[in-house]
Short mmCIF file of C-alpha atoms and ligand atoms in Angstrom, two decimals:
data_model
loop_
_atom_site.label_atom_id
_atom_site.label_comp_id
_atom_site.label_asym_id
_atom_site.label_seq_id
_atom_site.Cartn_x
_atom_site.Cartn_y
_atom_site.Cartn_z
CA MET A 1 196.82 188.25 67.19
CA ASP A 2 193.59 186.41 68.03
CA PRO A 3 193.02 187.20 71.68
CA HIS A 4 190.01 184.91 71.34
CA ASN A 5 189.76 181.34 72.22
CA LEU A 6 188.10 179.95 69.15
CA TYR A 7 186.98 176.34 69.41
CA ILE A 8 185.74 174.54 66.31
CA TYR A 9 183.97 171.21 66.11
CA ASN A 10 186.21 168.98 64.04
CA SER A 11 184.27 166.23 62.26
CA LEU A 12 187.49 164.28 61.91
CA THR A 13 187.89 163.84 65.66
CA SER A 14 184.21 164.39 66.60
CA SER A 15 185.22 166.95 69.19
CA LYS A 16 185.62 170.67 69.69
CA GLU A 17 189.24 171.65 69.35
CA LYS A 18 191.03 174.92 69.88
CA PHE A 19 191.71 176.53 66.56
CA LYS A 20 195.30 177.32 65.75
CA PRO A 21 196.24 177.96 62.13
CA LEU A 22 199.10 176.03 60.56
CA ARG A 23 200.77 179.22 59.37
CA LYS A 24 200.92 182.24 61.60
CA ASN A 25 198.16 184.78 60.84
CA SER A 26 196.94 182.95 57.73
CA VAL A 27 194.09 180.52 57.30
CA GLY A 28 193.48 178.29 54.28
CA MET A 29 189.87 177.18 53.89
CA TYR A 30 188.39 175.02 51.14
CA VAL A 31 184.63 174.54 50.77
CA CYS A 32 182.98 172.29 48.19
CA GLY A 33 180.96 174.49 45.88
CA PRO A 34 177.85 173.83 43.81
CA THR A 35 177.37 171.59 40.80
CA VAL A 36 176.20 174.13 38.27
CA TYR A 37 173.52 172.30 36.32
CA SER A 38 170.48 173.99 37.87
CA ASN A 39 169.54 176.82 40.21
CA VAL A 40 170.74 176.51 43.79
CA HIS A 41 167.96 175.90 46.30
CA LEU A 42 167.59 177.28 49.81
CA GLY A 43 169.32 174.24 51.30
CA ASN A 44 172.46 174.91 49.27
CA CYS A 45 172.25 178.56 50.32
CA ARG A 46 172.08 177.62 53.97
CA THR A 47 175.39 175.75 53.68
CA PHE A 48 177.13 178.62 51.89
CA ILE A 49 175.78 181.10 54.45
CA SER A 50 177.11 178.88 57.25
CA PHE A 51 180.58 179.06 55.74
CA ASP A 52 180.19 182.76 55.11
CA ILE A 53 179.89 183.29 58.88
CA ILE A 54 183.00 181.22 59.45
CA PHE A 55 184.89 183.18 56.77
CA ARG A 56 183.68 186.50 58.16
CA TYR A 57 184.58 185.63 61.76
CA LEU A 58 188.06 184.38 60.89
CA ARG A 59 188.66 187.59 58.97
CA TYR A 60 187.33 189.62 61.87
CA LEU A 61 189.82 187.86 64.14
CA GLY A 62 192.53 189.31 61.92
CA TYR A 63 193.48 186.24 59.93
CA ASN A 64 194.45 186.56 56.34
CA VAL A 65 192.00 183.99 55.00
CA ARG A 66 192.39 182.36 51.62
CA TYR A 67 188.94 180.97 51.02
CA VAL A 68 188.68 178.61 48.04
CA ARG A 69 185.21 177.52 46.94
CA ASN A 70 185.08 175.53 43.74
CA ILE A 71 182.55 175.25 40.95
CA THR A 72 181.80 171.68 39.86
CA ASP A 73 181.23 171.77 36.13
CA VAL A 74 182.25 168.22 35.26
CA GLY A 75 182.28 164.70 36.63
CA HIS A 76 179.17 164.77 38.79
CA LEU A 77 177.06 161.89 37.51
CA GLU A 78 173.36 161.13 37.59
CA ASP A 79 172.25 157.73 38.85
CA THR A 80 172.05 156.71 35.19
CA GLY A 81 175.78 157.43 34.85
CA GLU A 82 175.16 160.51 32.72
CA ASP A 83 177.00 163.73 33.54
CA LYS A 84 174.49 166.13 35.17
CA ILE A 85 175.69 169.09 33.14
CA SER A 86 175.70 167.22 29.82
CA LYS A 87 172.20 165.97 30.52
CA LYS A 88 170.92 169.49 31.20
CA ALA A 89 172.72 170.79 28.10
CA LYS A 90 170.71 168.38 25.96
CA VAL A 91 167.46 169.39 27.65
CA GLU A 92 168.12 173.13 27.30
CA LYS A 93 169.76 172.71 23.87
CA LEU A 94 172.88 174.56 25.00
CA GLU A 95 176.58 173.77 25.13
CA PRO A 96 177.58 172.15 28.45
CA MET A 97 179.77 175.17 29.18
CA GLU A 98 176.81 177.47 28.56
CA ILE A 99 174.87 175.53 31.17
CA ALA A 100 177.77 175.79 33.61
CA GLN A 101 178.11 179.53 32.98
CA LYS A 102 174.37 180.20 33.22
CA TYR A 103 174.01 178.48 36.59
CA THR A 104 177.31 179.83 37.91
CA ASN A 105 176.02 183.33 37.21
CA SER A 106 172.70 182.67 38.92
CA PHE A 107 174.49 181.06 41.89
CA ARG A 108 176.63 184.18 42.35
CA GLU A 109 173.63 186.46 42.07
CA VAL A 110 171.69 184.49 44.69
CA LEU A 111 174.59 184.59 47.13
CA LYS A 112 174.93 188.36 46.57
CA ASN A 113 171.27 188.71 47.52
CA PHE A 114 172.03 186.84 50.71
CA ASN A 115 174.98 189.14 51.38
CA VAL A 116 177.47 186.27 51.14
CA LEU A 117 181.05 187.44 50.57
CA ASP A 118 182.93 186.26 47.49
CA PRO A 119 185.59 183.62 48.14
CA SER A 120 189.22 184.49 47.46
CA ILE A 121 189.45 181.94 44.63
CA GLU A 122 186.58 180.22 42.81
CA PRO A 123 188.26 177.59 40.63
CA VAL A 124 186.34 175.43 38.16
CA ALA A 125 186.89 171.70 37.80
CA SER A 126 187.16 171.72 33.99
CA GLY A 127 190.00 174.24 34.24
CA HIS A 128 192.06 171.79 36.29
CA ILE A 129 192.09 168.63 34.19
CA THR A 130 195.90 168.61 33.85
CA GLU A 131 196.31 168.81 37.62
CA GLN A 132 193.87 165.93 38.06
CA ILE A 133 195.68 163.80 35.46
CA SER A 134 199.00 164.42 37.27
CA ILE A 135 197.56 163.22 40.56
CA ILE A 136 196.22 160.05 38.90
CA GLU A 137 199.64 159.36 37.32
CA ASP A 138 201.25 159.75 40.71
CA LEU A 139 198.73 157.42 42.39
CA ILE A 140 199.23 154.77 39.68
CA GLU A 141 202.97 155.02 40.15
CA LYS A 142 202.54 154.51 43.89
CA ASN A 143 200.36 151.48 43.19
CA LEU A 144 197.36 153.12 44.85
CA ALA A 145 195.40 153.20 41.61
CA TYR A 146 194.96 150.81 38.70
CA THR A 147 193.72 151.08 35.12
CA SER A 148 190.89 149.03 33.78
CA ASN A 149 189.34 149.29 30.30
CA GLY A 150 190.45 152.90 29.86
CA SER A 151 189.25 153.97 33.31
CA VAL A 152 191.34 154.37 36.47
CA TYR A 153 190.25 153.36 39.99
CA PHE A 154 191.54 154.14 43.43
CA ASP A 155 192.61 150.93 45.15
CA ILE A 156 191.14 151.00 48.65
CA SER A 157 192.69 147.75 49.82
CA LYS A 158 196.18 149.07 48.96
CA TYR A 159 195.38 152.39 50.57
CA ASN A 160 194.29 150.70 53.76
CA LYS A 161 197.88 149.58 54.25
CA ILE A 162 198.95 153.23 54.69
CA ASP A 163 195.84 154.78 56.24
CA SER A 164 192.27 153.74 56.91
CA TYR A 165 189.64 154.64 54.34
CA GLY A 166 186.35 155.97 55.72
CA LYS A 167 187.72 157.46 58.93
CA LEU A 168 185.85 160.74 58.52
CA SER A 169 182.43 159.17 58.20
CA GLY A 170 183.40 156.29 60.49
CA ARG A 171 182.13 153.79 57.93
CA ASP A 172 183.18 150.24 58.19
CA LEU A 173 184.63 149.13 54.87
CA GLU A 174 182.76 145.87 54.93
CA LYS A 175 179.52 147.78 55.14
CA ILE A 176 180.29 150.09 52.24
CA LYS A 177 178.27 148.44 49.57
CA SER A 178 177.18 150.99 47.07
CA ASN A 179 178.20 154.44 46.12
CA SER A 180 175.40 156.20 44.32
CA ARG A 181 177.67 158.80 42.76
CA ASP A 182 180.08 156.28 41.27
CA LEU A 183 178.13 153.68 39.36
CA SER A 184 181.08 152.16 37.61
CA SER A 185 180.60 148.76 36.20
CA GLN A 186 181.53 146.24 38.84
CA ASP A 187 183.47 144.23 36.28
CA ASP A 188 185.99 147.04 35.87
CA LYS A 189 186.85 147.27 39.58
CA LYS A 190 188.88 144.99 41.79
CA ASN A 191 186.64 145.78 44.75
CA GLU A 192 183.18 147.26 44.84
CA TYR A 193 184.29 150.03 47.19
CA ASP A 194 187.06 151.27 44.87
CA PHE A 195 186.12 154.57 43.29
CA ALA A 196 186.78 156.13 39.89
CA LEU A 197 189.59 158.63 39.36
CA TRP A 198 189.17 158.67 35.60
CA LYS A 199 186.28 157.39 33.51
CA LYS A 200 186.52 156.41 29.87
CA ALA A 201 183.81 158.32 28.05
CA GLU A 202 181.28 156.69 25.83
CA LYS A 203 181.04 158.05 22.28
CA LYS A 204 177.91 160.13 23.00
CA HIS A 205 179.47 161.74 26.08
CA LEU A 206 179.80 165.49 25.52
CA MET A 207 182.49 166.50 28.01
CA LYS A 208 185.71 164.56 27.58
CA TRP A 209 189.43 165.15 27.58
CA LYS A 210 192.48 163.29 26.30
CA SER A 211 194.46 161.39 28.91
CA PRO A 212 197.09 158.61 28.96
CA TRP A 213 194.28 156.09 29.56
CA SER A 214 191.41 157.13 27.35
CA GLU A 215 189.40 160.04 26.16
CA GLY A 216 187.32 160.58 29.24
CA PHE A 217 186.68 162.70 32.31
CA PRO A 218 187.79 162.81 35.95
CA GLY A 219 185.85 161.26 38.81
CA TRP A 220 183.94 163.79 40.87
CA HIS A 221 186.03 163.47 44.07
CA LEU A 222 189.31 164.26 42.36
CA GLU A 223 188.66 167.89 41.47
CA CYS A 224 188.55 168.99 45.10
CA THR A 225 191.83 167.25 45.89
CA ALA A 226 193.46 168.86 42.84
CA MET A 227 192.17 172.37 43.52
CA SER A 228 192.63 172.41 47.29
CA ASN A 229 196.17 171.13 46.84
CA LYS A 230 196.98 173.64 44.12
CA TYR A 231 195.71 176.70 45.98
CA LEU A 232 196.20 175.76 49.64
CA GLY A 233 199.05 173.26 49.61
CA ASP A 234 199.49 169.72 50.93
CA GLU A 235 198.20 170.75 54.36
CA PHE A 236 195.69 173.45 55.10
CA ASP A 237 193.48 174.54 57.99
CA ILE A 238 189.83 173.95 57.15
CA HIS A 239 187.87 171.85 54.72
CA GLY A 240 184.11 172.24 54.67
CA GLY A 241 180.92 171.25 52.95
CA GLY A 242 177.43 170.01 53.65
CA ILE A 243 177.17 166.99 55.91
CA ASP A 244 175.85 164.92 53.01
CA LEU A 245 179.30 165.20 51.43
CA LYS A 246 181.08 163.51 54.35
CA PHE A 247 180.75 160.17 52.63
CA PRO A 248 181.82 159.26 50.06
CA HIS A 249 183.07 162.61 48.75
CA HIS A 250 185.21 163.77 51.66
CA ASP A 251 186.47 160.35 52.65
CA CYS A 252 187.56 159.88 49.04
CA GLU A 253 189.23 163.30 49.05
CA ILE A 254 191.22 162.35 52.14
CA ALA A 255 192.31 159.06 50.58
CA GLN A 256 193.40 160.74 47.33
CA ALA A 257 195.29 163.49 49.14
CA VAL A 258 197.02 161.17 51.62
CA GLY A 259 197.97 158.89 48.75
CA TYR A 260 199.31 161.80 46.72
CA THR A 261 201.14 163.84 49.38
CA GLY A 262 201.55 161.45 52.28
CA LYS A 263 199.88 164.06 54.51
CA GLN A 264 196.39 164.58 55.94
CA PRO A 265 195.06 167.45 53.82
CA ALA A 266 192.92 169.42 56.27
CA LYS A 267 193.38 169.88 59.98
CA PHE A 268 189.73 170.73 60.64
CA TRP A 269 186.78 169.24 58.78
CA ILE A 270 183.62 171.28 59.20
CA HIS A 271 180.22 169.96 58.11
CA ALA A 272 177.11 172.10 57.85
CA ASN A 273 173.81 170.41 58.53
CA MET A 274 170.85 170.20 56.21
CA LEU A 275 167.84 172.38 55.60
CA THR A 276 164.71 170.26 55.56
CA LEU A 277 161.15 170.78 54.40
CA ASN A 278 158.56 168.79 56.32
CA SER A 279 161.51 167.00 57.92
CA LYS A 280 162.86 165.79 54.56
CA LYS A 281 166.20 167.01 53.25
CA MET A 282 165.64 169.70 50.66
CA SER A 283 167.06 168.36 47.45
CA LYS A 284 166.85 168.68 43.71
CA SER A 285 166.30 164.96 43.30
CA LEU A 286 163.41 164.77 45.82
CA ASP A 287 161.78 167.72 44.07
CA ASN A 288 161.01 169.42 47.37
CA ASN A 289 163.31 172.33 46.81
CA ILE A 290 162.43 175.99 47.18
CA LEU A 291 164.42 178.46 45.12
CA PRO A 292 165.51 181.69 46.81
CA ASP A 293 163.82 183.81 44.13
CA GLU A 294 160.53 182.04 44.78
CA LEU A 295 160.78 183.01 48.41
CA PHE A 296 161.81 186.61 47.73
CA SER A 297 158.97 187.08 45.25
CA GLY A 298 156.39 185.11 47.24
CA LYS A 299 155.68 182.96 44.17
CA ASN A 300 155.88 179.40 45.40
CA ASP A 301 153.71 176.53 46.60
CA PHE A 302 154.81 176.73 50.22
CA PHE A 303 154.63 180.33 51.43
CA SER A 304 151.92 182.94 51.05
CA LYS A 305 154.00 186.11 50.98
CA PRO A 306 157.45 187.35 49.95
CA TYR A 307 160.37 187.55 52.39
CA ASP A 308 163.39 189.80 52.61
CA PRO A 309 166.72 187.91 52.11
CA ASN A 310 167.88 189.45 55.41
CA VAL A 311 165.03 187.74 57.22
CA ILE A 312 165.88 184.40 55.64
CA ARG A 313 169.52 184.82 56.58
CA PHE A 314 168.45 185.69 60.11
CA PHE A 315 166.20 182.61 60.16
CA PHE A 316 169.12 180.38 59.12
CA LEU A 317 171.39 181.90 61.76
CA GLN A 318 168.89 181.30 64.52
CA ALA A 319 169.89 177.64 64.23
CA HIS A 320 173.42 176.38 64.80
CA TYR A 321 175.15 175.36 61.58
CA ARG A 322 175.54 171.79 62.89
CA SER A 323 171.82 171.38 63.61
CA GLU A 324 169.25 170.34 61.11
CA LEU A 325 166.77 173.13 60.38
CA ASP A 326 163.23 172.69 59.15
CA ILE A 327 161.82 175.53 57.08
CA SER A 328 158.15 176.44 57.46
CA GLU A 329 156.00 179.52 57.13
CA ILE A 330 155.43 179.64 60.90
CA ALA A 331 159.15 179.48 61.62
CA ILE A 332 160.05 182.18 59.08
CA ASN A 333 157.28 184.45 60.28
CA ALA A 334 158.61 184.11 63.83
CA SER A 335 162.07 185.07 62.54
CA GLU A 336 160.61 188.02 60.69
CA LYS A 337 159.02 189.28 63.91
CA GLY A 338 162.28 188.71 65.76
CA PHE A 339 164.18 190.61 63.09
CA GLU A 340 161.76 193.56 63.37
CA ARG A 341 162.22 193.57 67.16
CA LEU A 342 165.96 193.63 66.66
CA VAL A 343 165.82 196.60 64.29
CA GLU A 344 163.54 198.47 66.71
CA MET A 345 165.83 197.71 69.62
CA ILE A 346 168.86 199.16 67.83
CA ASP A 347 166.80 202.16 66.74
CA ARG A 348 165.95 202.84 70.37
CA LEU A 349 169.64 202.93 71.13
CA LYS A 350 170.31 205.26 68.17
CA ASN A 351 167.68 207.69 69.45
CA ILE A 352 168.83 207.87 73.06
CA LYS A 353 169.60 211.37 74.37
CA VAL A 354 173.19 211.42 75.46
CA SER A 355 174.51 212.99 78.62
CA SER A 356 177.52 215.31 78.40
CA ILE A 357 179.49 213.00 80.74
CA ASN A 358 180.70 209.55 79.77
CA ASN A 359 179.80 206.71 82.08
CA ASP A 360 182.65 204.32 82.91
CA ASN A 361 180.42 201.98 84.84
CA LEU A 362 178.05 201.66 81.89
CA LEU A 363 180.93 201.13 79.47
CA SER A 364 182.20 198.25 81.54
CA GLN A 365 178.68 196.71 81.52
CA ILE A 366 178.65 197.02 77.72
CA LYS A 367 182.08 195.36 77.62
CA ASP A 368 180.83 192.47 79.77
CA TRP A 369 178.03 191.97 77.27
CA GLU A 370 180.56 192.16 74.43
CA LYS A 371 182.54 189.36 76.03
CA ASN A 372 179.44 187.18 76.31
CA CYS A 373 178.75 187.76 72.60
CA PHE A 374 182.24 186.77 71.53
CA ASP A 375 182.15 183.72 73.81
CA CYS A 376 179.23 182.50 71.66
CA LEU A 377 181.18 182.96 68.45
CA ASP A 378 184.24 181.32 69.96
CA ASP A 379 182.12 178.32 70.85
CA ASP A 380 182.03 176.83 67.36
CA PHE A 381 180.45 179.89 65.74
CA ASN A 382 177.30 179.58 67.82
CA SER A 383 175.05 182.04 66.02
CA PRO A 384 171.75 181.17 67.82
CA MET A 385 173.41 181.76 71.18
CA LEU A 386 174.86 185.02 69.87
CA ILE A 387 171.46 186.20 68.64
CA ALA A 388 169.92 185.38 72.03
CA GLU A 389 172.72 187.37 73.67
CA ILE A 390 172.11 190.28 71.30
CA PHE A 391 168.45 190.33 72.38
CA ASN A 392 169.64 190.28 75.98
CA SER A 393 171.15 193.72 75.45
CA SER A 394 167.60 195.08 75.39
CA LYS A 395 167.76 195.19 79.22
CA LEU A 396 170.82 197.39 79.07
CA ILE A 397 169.18 199.70 76.53
CA THR A 398 166.09 200.04 78.75
CA GLN A 399 168.34 200.83 81.70
CA ILE A 400 170.15 203.55 79.68
CA GLU A 401 166.81 205.02 78.55
CA LYS A 402 165.62 205.10 82.15
CA ASP A 403 168.76 206.50 83.75
CA GLY A 404 169.68 208.88 80.91
CA ASP A 405 173.32 208.72 81.94
CA ALA A 406 175.06 207.39 78.83
CA GLY A 407 177.72 209.55 77.21
CA GLN A 408 178.36 209.77 73.45
CA ARG A 409 181.43 207.55 73.84
CA ASP A 410 179.33 204.81 75.51
CA ILE A 411 176.56 204.88 72.90
CA ASP A 412 179.07 204.91 70.05
CA TYR A 413 180.84 201.91 71.53
CA PHE A 414 177.55 200.05 71.96
CA LEU A 415 176.38 200.86 68.41
CA GLY A 416 179.82 199.93 67.06
CA LEU A 417 179.41 196.48 68.58
CA PHE A 418 176.06 195.95 66.86
CA ASP A 419 177.74 196.89 63.60
CA ILE A 420 180.56 194.40 64.19
CA LEU A 421 178.37 191.54 65.42
CA LEU A 422 175.40 191.85 63.11
CA ASN A 423 176.72 193.55 60.04
CA LYS A 424 180.32 192.43 59.76
CA ILE A 425 180.18 188.96 61.33
CA LEU A 426 176.62 187.70 60.86
CA GLY A 427 176.23 189.60 57.58
CA ILE A 428 172.80 190.92 58.63
CA ASN A 429 171.89 194.34 57.33
CA TYR A 430 169.78 195.72 60.15
CA SER A 431 169.73 199.39 59.27
CA LYS A 432 166.44 200.86 58.18
CA SER A 433 168.27 202.52 55.32
CA THR A 434 165.88 201.35 52.59
CA SER A 435 162.82 202.80 54.25
CA ASP A 436 164.81 205.89 55.27
CA ASN A 437 165.88 206.36 51.64
CA ASP A 438 162.27 206.03 50.52
CA SER A 439 161.21 208.76 52.95
CA ILE A 440 164.01 211.09 51.80
CA LEU A 441 163.01 210.48 48.18
CA LYS A 442 159.40 211.36 48.95
CA ILE A 443 160.49 214.65 50.59
CA LEU A 444 162.62 215.55 47.54
CA LEU A 445 159.81 214.81 45.12
CA ASN A 446 157.44 216.96 47.16
CA VAL A 447 159.93 219.86 47.08
CA ARG A 448 160.19 219.41 43.31
CA ASP A 449 156.39 219.43 42.91
CA GLU A 450 156.23 222.67 44.89
CA ALA A 451 158.98 224.19 42.73
CA ARG A 452 157.07 223.24 39.57
CA ALA A 453 153.87 224.71 40.99
CA LYS A 454 155.76 227.97 41.55
CA LYS A 455 157.22 227.66 38.03
CA ASP A 456 160.73 227.46 39.46
CA PHE A 457 161.84 225.12 36.66
CA SER A 458 165.53 225.56 37.22
CA LEU A 459 165.17 224.01 40.71
CA SER A 460 162.75 221.28 39.59
CA ASP A 461 164.95 220.32 36.60
CA SER A 462 168.03 220.29 38.78
CA ILE A 463 166.37 217.87 41.25
CA ARG A 464 165.19 215.67 38.35
CA ASP A 465 168.64 215.60 36.70
CA GLN A 466 170.42 214.77 39.93
CA LEU A 467 167.96 211.98 40.72
CA ASN A 468 168.38 210.65 37.17
CA LYS A 469 172.11 210.49 37.76
CA LEU A 470 171.41 208.25 40.77
CA GLY A 471 169.26 205.99 38.61
CA VAL A 472 165.91 207.35 39.86
CA LYS A 473 163.70 208.15 36.89
CA VAL A 474 161.28 211.03 37.43
CA ASN A 475 158.26 211.05 35.17
CA ASP A 476 156.09 214.14 34.93
CA LYS A 477 152.50 213.44 34.00
CA ASP A 478 151.98 216.87 32.45
P1 AMP B 501 175.55 170.24 45.30
O1 AMP B 501 175.40 171.27 44.23
O2 AMP B 501 174.46 169.22 45.30
O3 AMP B 501 176.93 169.59 45.28
O4 AMP B 501 175.42 171.00 46.72
C1 AMP B 501 176.13 172.16 47.05
C2 AMP B 501 176.25 172.26 48.56
O5 AMP B 501 174.96 172.35 49.16
C3 AMP B 501 176.94 171.05 49.20
O6 AMP B 501 177.83 171.50 50.20
C4 AMP B 501 175.80 170.28 49.82
O7 AMP B 501 176.21 169.56 50.94
C5 AMP B 501 174.86 171.41 50.23
N1 AMP B 501 173.45 170.99 50.35
C6 AMP B 501 172.73 170.21 49.50
N2 AMP B 501 171.45 170.04 49.97
C7 AMP B 501 171.38 170.72 51.13
C8 AMP B 501 170.35 170.94 52.11
N3 AMP B 501 169.14 170.45 51.98
N4 AMP B 501 170.65 171.70 53.21
C9 AMP B 501 171.89 172.24 53.36
N5 AMP B 501 172.89 172.08 52.48
C10 AMP B 501 172.66 171.33 51.38
ZN1 ZN B 502 184.40 168.70 47.09
#
C-alpha cells in the first residue's frame, strides 16, 4: 500500500507533512462546494479541478477515497443580509429550489466538460437541517452557544477556553472586526466576533424551517460541519476549499466541530489559490468573471477565439494549486501551444518502429523518468513540475527514434505511463481521437458516396443506418 512518500502542505500547520490516512487504506476528504445561485465561473472551476487532481492521485495510490463535496443551497447571505438563492429566485421568478436545481445542473455539466470526476457524495445543505439543529442543541447544552431574539450564536469567548478560535487563518481575535458573510445585528450578539448558527427569518424570507428557537435558517458555516461529520465522522483526513474560505468559514467550521465532538475535525487542511484576471480575484461580486461556456464558445469580452476545455485544464495545471494564477489570452495561447507539443510528442512515441528485442537499459531509463514524475506528485501534488518533467521525456523519445532499439515492451511501458500521468492523474485527454474519428467518418462517407454512385444501395443504406445508430445523421441531397 502506498509505496510513495506523499507530502501535503497542511494549512493548519503551515508546513508540508507526510500523508498518512487515519484509517488504513481509506481516505475521507471534504471539499466546500458551490453556492448554487448563479453559473460557476472559471475561478470556481480552477478550485474544483485542483481537488480533482488530489482525488485522482489518492485513488491512483490505491486509497479508497470517500470524497464529499457539498452543494450550498441555503444560508449564504448577501451583504444586505438577503439569502443569495432567495434573491435570485425573485429575480428569475422561480422557486428557490428551482434556482438551486438549475445551477446545480449547470455546475455538474461544466465540471463534466472539464473532465472532473464526480465526488462520492454530493450532499445539499437544505437536506441536512435536522442534523444542523442537533448540533446547535448540543452546543447550547455545552454553553458554547446562546440564543438571542430567536437566533443562536456561537460564543467565541467560551470556546476560547477549550481551544483557540482563528488558528487556521492565524487571525488575532482582537483584530477580527467584521465578518462580511454574517451581518447579524450587533445588538443580538454578546461579542462582535460571535457568529450565527441559526438566524430567525423575517416574514418575507422565502427559505425557512421550524426549530426550537424560531422559524429560520442555519448559518452558512454550520452545513459543512453537519455534512462532513455525518459522512466522514468526527475525524477525517482532508478538508479543502478555496483559500478565500480559510476565514471565517473554515475557522468557524473548526470551532463548531471541536465544540460538538471535542476533536479536531480534519487532519490536513488544503487551500487552493485563486484565479485572477488582471491581477484581481475573479469573482461574481466584482463582475470580472468569465464563464467556462464563454471561453469554450469564444463569445466573451476577454478572448478572441474559443478554447478546448482540455487546454484550459492544462493551463490551470501548469500552475501549482497553491499559487495564484492570472488568466490572459497570451498565457492561454502559450498553454495551447504547449498542449499541441505534448500531443505531438506522444504521437512520435506511438509511431516509433519497434525492434524485435526488448531493451533493458532503455526500460530502466524510462523507470528513472517515472520516478522523477511521481516525485513531483508526491511533493504536494506539484503539477507544473510534473508537466515540465513530462516534456523532459522528449529527449528520451528522440534518443529512441535515433537508436531504433526499443522493444514493444519498452514502448508499451512508456505509453502506459503517459496514460497514467496525463489521463488518469491529471485528467488531460491528450489522444487525437476526435480528429482521428473525424477522418474515419470522412472515409466512410466517401465509401458510401461511391456505393451510391454505383447504385449499390444495400451497402450505402447499411452504412447510413449504422451511422444513424451511433447518432451520426446522414443527409442525402438528392
Ligand atoms: P462559492 O460558490 O463562492 O462558495 O465558491 C465555490 C468555490 O470556488 C470555493 O471553494 C471558493 O473558494 C472558490 N473560488 C471562488 N472564487 C475563486 C477564484 N477566483 N479562484 C479560485 N477559486 C475560487
Ligand atoms: Zn464549507
